mmCIF file of C-alpha atoms in Angstrom:
data_model
loop_
_atom_site.group_PDB
_atom_site.id
_atom_site.type_symbol
_atom_site.label_atom_id
_atom_site.label_comp_id
_atom_site.label_asym_id
_atom_site.label_seq_id
_atom_site.Cartn_x
_atom_site.Cartn_y
_atom_site.Cartn_z
ATOM 1 C CA ALA A 15 28.937 91.520 -131.755
ATOM 2 C CA GLN A 16 30.567 88.615 -130.623
ATOM 3 C CA SER A 17 34.346 87.388 -131.309
ATOM 4 C CA VAL A 18 36.833 84.663 -129.542
ATOM 5 C CA THR A 19 40.337 84.197 -129.692
ATOM 6 C CA GLN A 20 41.803 81.510 -128.724
ATOM 7 C CA LEU A 21 45.737 82.842 -128.000
ATOM 8 C CA ASP A 22 47.319 79.681 -129.015
ATOM 9 C CA SER A 23 46.802 77.621 -132.371
ATOM 10 C CA HIS A 24 49.235 74.971 -130.804
ATOM 11 C CA VAL A 25 49.569 73.077 -127.881
ATOM 12 C CA SER A 26 52.199 70.986 -127.074
ATOM 13 C CA VAL A 27 52.851 68.794 -123.348
ATOM 14 C CA SER A 28 54.267 66.421 -122.039
ATOM 15 C CA GLU A 29 51.730 63.183 -121.170
ATOM 16 C CA GLY A 30 51.430 63.259 -117.052
ATOM 17 C CA THR A 31 50.985 67.690 -117.321
ATOM 18 C CA PRO A 32 49.063 70.101 -116.923
ATOM 19 C CA VAL A 33 47.016 71.494 -119.810
ATOM 20 C CA LEU A 34 46.350 75.366 -120.259
ATOM 21 C CA LEU A 35 44.361 76.820 -123.331
ATOM 22 C CA ARG A 36 43.906 79.780 -123.263
ATOM 23 C CA CYS A 37 40.093 81.295 -124.417
ATOM 24 C CA ASN A 38 39.351 85.652 -124.384
ATOM 25 C CA TYR A 39 35.930 86.091 -125.833
ATOM 26 C CA SER A 40 33.844 89.385 -126.723
ATOM 27 C CA SER A 41 30.524 90.136 -125.701
ATOM 28 C CA SER A 42 28.235 92.628 -124.958
ATOM 29 C CA TYR A 43 25.844 90.799 -122.582
ATOM 30 C CA SER A 44 26.401 87.444 -120.776
ATOM 31 C CA PRO A 45 27.383 85.453 -123.192
ATOM 32 C CA SER A 46 26.944 80.941 -123.231
ATOM 33 C CA LEU A 47 30.605 79.738 -123.989
ATOM 34 C CA PHE A 48 31.027 76.225 -124.597
ATOM 35 C CA TRP A 49 34.493 74.583 -125.759
ATOM 36 C CA TYR A 50 34.467 71.960 -127.372
ATOM 37 C CA VAL A 51 37.407 68.730 -129.205
ATOM 38 C CA GLN A 52 37.205 67.429 -132.169
ATOM 39 C CA HIS A 53 39.496 64.340 -132.418
ATOM 40 C CA PRO A 54 41.283 63.729 -136.369
ATOM 41 C CA ASN A 55 38.241 63.149 -138.945
ATOM 42 C CA LYS A 56 35.384 62.958 -136.436
ATOM 43 C CA GLY A 57 32.871 65.635 -135.591
ATOM 44 C CA LEU A 58 32.566 67.943 -132.257
ATOM 45 C CA GLN A 59 32.243 66.540 -128.868
ATOM 46 C CA LEU A 60 31.247 68.928 -126.203
ATOM 47 C CA LEU A 61 33.139 68.974 -123.433
ATOM 48 C CA LEU A 62 31.646 71.503 -121.021
ATOM 49 C CA LYS A 63 29.800 75.073 -121.119
ATOM 50 C CA TYR A 64 29.217 77.690 -119.138
ATOM 51 C CA THR A 65 25.510 79.441 -118.655
ATOM 52 C CA SER A 66 25.370 81.815 -115.924
ATOM 53 C CA ALA A 67 25.735 79.768 -113.201
ATOM 54 C CA ALA A 68 28.937 78.519 -111.593
ATOM 55 C CA THR A 69 31.620 80.711 -112.740
ATOM 56 C CA LEU A 70 34.277 76.850 -112.221
ATOM 57 C CA VAL A 71 32.776 74.515 -114.712
ATOM 58 C CA LYS A 72 33.082 70.865 -115.133
ATOM 59 C CA GLY A 73 32.967 69.421 -118.008
ATOM 60 C CA ILE A 74 33.979 65.777 -119.197
ATOM 61 C CA ASN A 75 36.851 63.434 -119.465
ATOM 62 C CA GLY A 76 39.033 65.758 -116.163
ATOM 63 C CA PHE A 77 39.113 69.295 -118.156
ATOM 64 C CA GLU A 78 37.087 72.039 -116.503
ATOM 65 C CA ALA A 79 37.601 75.924 -117.304
ATOM 66 C CA GLU A 80 36.603 78.828 -115.133
ATOM 67 C CA PHE A 81 34.607 81.915 -116.714
ATOM 68 C CA LYS A 82 36.833 85.209 -115.826
ATOM 69 C CA LYS A 83 34.711 87.882 -116.354
ATOM 70 C CA SER A 84 36.419 90.593 -115.747
ATOM 71 C CA GLU A 85 39.684 90.083 -117.224
ATOM 72 C CA THR A 86 37.169 87.758 -120.299
ATOM 73 C CA SER A 87 38.642 84.910 -120.482
ATOM 74 C CA PHE A 88 37.399 81.355 -120.157
ATOM 75 C CA HIS A 89 40.400 79.337 -120.311
ATOM 76 C CA LEU A 90 40.666 75.256 -120.462
ATOM 77 C CA THR A 91 42.669 73.412 -118.326
ATOM 78 C CA LYS A 92 43.169 69.452 -116.868
ATOM 79 C CA PRO A 93 45.094 68.030 -114.143
ATOM 80 C CA SER A 94 47.424 65.697 -116.355
ATOM 81 C CA ALA A 95 47.247 65.168 -120.101
ATOM 82 C CA HIS A 96 46.534 61.597 -121.582
ATOM 83 C CA MET A 97 47.846 60.604 -124.961
ATOM 84 C CA SER A 98 43.917 59.887 -126.247
ATOM 85 C CA ASP A 99 43.508 64.193 -125.426
ATOM 86 C CA ALA A 100 45.789 65.125 -128.444
ATOM 87 C CA ALA A 101 42.607 67.011 -130.385
ATOM 88 C CA GLU A 102 41.672 70.798 -132.303
ATOM 89 C CA TYR A 103 39.998 72.416 -129.213
ATOM 90 C CA PHE A 104 37.119 75.209 -129.761
ATOM 91 C CA CYS A 105 36.233 77.994 -128.045
ATOM 92 C CA VAL A 106 32.580 78.854 -128.901
ATOM 93 C CA VAL A 107 30.359 81.602 -127.832
ATOM 94 C CA SER A 108 26.285 81.727 -128.470
ATOM 95 C CA GLU A 109 25.498 85.111 -130.255
ATOM 96 C CA TYR A 110 21.800 86.442 -129.022
ATOM 97 C CA THR A 111 20.297 84.950 -131.890
ATOM 98 C CA GLY A 112 21.888 81.122 -131.030
ATOM 99 C CA LYS A 113 24.824 81.310 -133.699
ATOM 100 C CA LEU A 114 27.670 79.793 -132.507
ATOM 101 C CA ILE A 115 30.634 81.731 -132.835
ATOM 102 C CA PHE A 116 34.196 79.309 -133.428
ATOM 103 C CA GLY A 117 37.088 80.573 -132.290
ATOM 104 C CA GLN A 118 40.090 79.667 -134.329
ATOM 105 C CA GLY A 119 41.013 76.322 -132.641
ATOM 106 C CA THR A 120 44.167 74.812 -130.531
ATOM 107 C CA THR A 121 46.424 71.876 -131.520
ATOM 108 C CA LEU A 122 46.758 70.527 -128.466
ATOM 109 C CA GLN A 123 50.321 67.767 -129.082
ATOM 110 C CA VAL A 124 50.774 65.393 -126.323
ATOM 111 C CA LYS A 125 53.994 64.229 -126.496
ATOM 112 C CA PRO A 126 55.113 60.091 -124.504
ATOM 113 C CA ASP B 28 19.125 58.168 -127.777
ATOM 114 C CA THR B 29 21.344 61.334 -127.854
ATOM 115 C CA GLU B 30 23.579 61.768 -131.487
ATOM 116 C CA VAL B 31 23.479 62.563 -134.607
ATOM 117 C CA THR B 32 23.711 60.489 -137.776
ATOM 118 C CA GLN B 33 24.677 61.532 -140.440
ATOM 119 C CA THR B 34 25.224 59.281 -144.469
ATOM 120 C CA PRO B 35 27.477 58.354 -146.135
ATOM 121 C CA LYS B 36 30.681 58.998 -143.940
ATOM 122 C CA HIS B 37 32.541 59.106 -147.319
ATOM 123 C CA LEU B 38 31.423 60.518 -150.379
ATOM 124 C CA VAL B 39 33.363 61.728 -153.673
ATOM 125 C CA MET B 40 31.810 62.775 -156.685
ATOM 126 C CA GLY B 41 32.170 64.424 -159.874
ATOM 127 C CA MET B 42 31.391 68.324 -160.779
ATOM 128 C CA THR B 43 28.426 66.761 -163.368
ATOM 129 C CA ASN B 44 27.136 64.372 -160.038
ATOM 130 C CA LYS B 45 23.703 64.769 -157.959
ATOM 131 C CA LYS B 46 24.851 63.850 -154.214
ATOM 132 C CA SER B 47 22.775 64.024 -151.560
ATOM 133 C CA LEU B 48 23.364 63.995 -147.899
ATOM 134 C CA LYS B 49 21.574 62.373 -144.953
ATOM 135 C CA CYS B 50 21.480 63.845 -141.156
ATOM 136 C CA GLU B 51 18.514 63.155 -138.230
ATOM 137 C CA GLN B 52 18.495 62.902 -135.481
ATOM 138 C CA HIS B 53 16.299 61.532 -132.784
ATOM 139 C CA MET B 54 15.989 63.562 -129.227
ATOM 140 C CA GLY B 55 12.973 65.864 -130.141
ATOM 141 C CA HIS B 56 15.397 68.713 -131.210
ATOM 142 C CA ARG B 57 13.848 71.519 -133.261
ATOM 143 C CA ALA B 58 16.381 73.546 -135.423
ATOM 144 C CA MET B 59 19.001 71.854 -137.824
ATOM 145 C CA TYR B 60 22.395 73.233 -138.656
ATOM 146 C CA TRP B 61 25.160 72.603 -142.162
ATOM 147 C CA TYR B 62 28.558 73.302 -141.140
ATOM 148 C CA LYS B 63 30.888 73.365 -144.369
ATOM 149 C CA GLN B 64 34.817 72.415 -142.094
ATOM 150 C CA LYS B 65 37.805 73.087 -143.696
ATOM 151 C CA ALA B 66 40.687 71.508 -142.890
ATOM 152 C CA LYS B 67 42.897 72.845 -139.777
ATOM 153 C CA LYS B 68 40.243 75.526 -140.098
ATOM 154 C CA PRO B 69 36.308 75.474 -138.074
ATOM 155 C CA PRO B 70 32.820 74.732 -138.453
ATOM 156 C CA GLU B 71 31.709 77.563 -141.175
ATOM 157 C CA LEU B 72 27.734 77.644 -140.976
ATOM 158 C CA MET B 73 25.847 77.193 -144.293
ATOM 159 C CA PHE B 74 21.577 76.833 -142.965
ATOM 160 C CA VAL B 75 19.826 76.514 -140.262
ATOM 161 C CA TYR B 76 16.361 74.930 -140.163
ATOM 162 C CA SER B 77 14.247 75.955 -137.449
ATOM 163 C CA TYR B 78 11.225 74.361 -136.881
ATOM 164 C CA GLU B 79 11.359 73.062 -139.891
ATOM 165 C CA LYS B 80 10.996 76.216 -141.990
ATOM 166 C CA LEU B 81 14.798 77.936 -143.615
ATOM 167 C CA SER B 82 15.976 80.248 -140.772
ATOM 168 C CA ILE B 83 19.750 81.344 -141.674
ATOM 169 C CA ASN B 84 21.016 80.885 -145.291
ATOM 170 C CA GLU B 85 24.800 81.850 -144.767
ATOM 171 C CA SER B 86 24.884 82.818 -148.709
ATOM 172 C CA VAL B 87 25.686 79.444 -150.273
ATOM 173 C CA PRO B 88 26.217 78.600 -153.142
ATOM 174 C CA SER B 89 22.730 77.460 -155.349
ATOM 175 C CA ARG B 90 24.455 73.820 -155.818
ATOM 176 C CA PHE B 91 24.016 73.406 -152.238
ATOM 177 C CA SER B 92 20.090 73.240 -151.741
ATOM 178 C CA PRO B 93 19.313 72.121 -147.750
ATOM 179 C CA GLU B 94 16.267 70.484 -147.202
ATOM 180 C CA CYS B 95 14.352 69.487 -144.155
ATOM 181 C CA PRO B 96 11.636 66.901 -144.673
ATOM 182 C CA ASN B 97 10.761 66.851 -140.685
ATOM 183 C CA SER B 98 11.634 67.788 -137.334
ATOM 184 C CA SER B 99 14.418 64.657 -137.158
ATOM 185 C CA LEU B 100 15.886 64.202 -140.679
ATOM 186 C CA LEU B 101 18.338 66.885 -143.115
ATOM 187 C CA ASN B 102 19.125 66.341 -146.192
ATOM 188 C CA LEU B 103 22.011 68.530 -148.038
ATOM 189 C CA HIS B 104 21.447 68.179 -152.083
ATOM 190 C CA LEU B 105 24.716 68.549 -153.711
ATOM 191 C CA HIS B 106 24.561 69.567 -157.451
ATOM 192 C CA ALA B 107 27.912 70.805 -159.724
ATOM 193 C CA LEU B 108 30.151 71.511 -157.300
ATOM 194 C CA GLN B 109 33.961 72.672 -157.591
ATOM 195 C CA PRO B 110 36.818 71.171 -156.157
ATOM 196 C CA GLU B 111 36.953 73.596 -153.601
ATOM 197 C CA ASP B 112 33.243 72.309 -152.005
ATOM 198 C CA SER B 113 35.353 68.991 -150.796
ATOM 199 C CA ALA B 114 35.166 69.484 -146.719
ATOM 200 C CA LEU B 115 33.951 67.948 -144.402
ATOM 201 C CA TYR B 116 30.356 68.539 -143.655
ATOM 202 C CA LEU B 117 29.415 68.282 -140.115
ATOM 203 C CA CYS B 118 25.176 68.617 -138.979
ATOM 204 C CA ALA B 119 24.248 69.418 -135.979
ATOM 205 C CA SER B 120 21.492 69.838 -133.873
ATOM 206 C CA SER B 121 19.986 71.816 -130.877
ATOM 207 C CA GLN B 122 16.835 71.517 -128.761
ATOM 208 C CA ALA B 123 15.250 75.024 -128.576
ATOM 209 C CA GLY B 124 14.471 77.251 -131.699
ATOM 210 C CA LEU B 125 17.866 79.492 -132.630
ATOM 211 C CA ALA B 126 16.959 82.022 -130.073
ATOM 212 C CA GLY B 127 18.166 82.320 -126.857
ATOM 213 C CA GLY B 128 22.314 82.501 -126.151
ATOM 214 C CA ASN B 129 21.951 78.973 -124.324
ATOM 215 C CA ASN B 130 22.375 77.101 -127.898
ATOM 216 C CA GLU B 131 24.123 73.600 -127.500
ATOM 217 C CA GLN B 132 24.363 71.827 -130.099
ATOM 218 C CA PHE B 133 25.049 67.927 -130.944
ATOM 219 C CA PHE B 134 27.085 67.693 -133.874
ATOM 220 C CA GLY B 135 26.876 64.899 -136.193
ATOM 221 C CA PRO B 136 30.336 62.704 -137.299
ATOM 222 C CA GLY B 137 31.205 64.627 -140.622
ATOM 223 C CA THR B 138 30.637 63.212 -144.138
ATOM 224 C CA ARG B 139 33.921 63.705 -145.677
ATOM 225 C CA LEU B 140 33.018 65.323 -149.702
ATOM 226 C CA THR B 141 35.874 64.918 -152.397
ATOM 227 C CA VAL B 142 34.703 66.556 -155.672
ATOM 228 C CA LEU B 143 36.455 65.268 -158.836
#
């Protein structure tokens, strides 16, 4: 069975500094992986997805993630945080059935 | 049109009321989903419709009743809810039916439900 572990429940950075949100996954086959962002009282927005093409995936708003099979990781990064990046971030793996398996989420706080 | 819409945005209901949540998408997607999300938690899958047929019911209590009148519309009928059912209810859709791993889902903004 697939599973996702987000290694940090809360990350705090200063505006203009890099962001790293960590995600490890477990999958018995080549997975599809996603990062979604959720701003307060909003729905989920897809940031980026990995579907066995390029291992470095670029997403919206300057985010990117690198798929590392040997480390079973899919960490999300951004070179320079903006105040508007403050939100909840979910790492997600898609089961072969199509069901999404969500991590527990990481709250990103951006300090001025 | 690349969005999923949900109405109402907010709903307050008593435990004896009957109400419905509505979700609509015009992207030609063939799978639609209902999720329940409690504060500070990830979404929990409730129901999946694939090609307008109920494919998955994640052991949801019968006080929640889904309906898919056509490929663009998904309803969630609510009756005799409990205060612990208060949550954000999210609808999502995906292009393909359920099978296959590349199942990018598009989410609506949600309905914030409060049960008194």
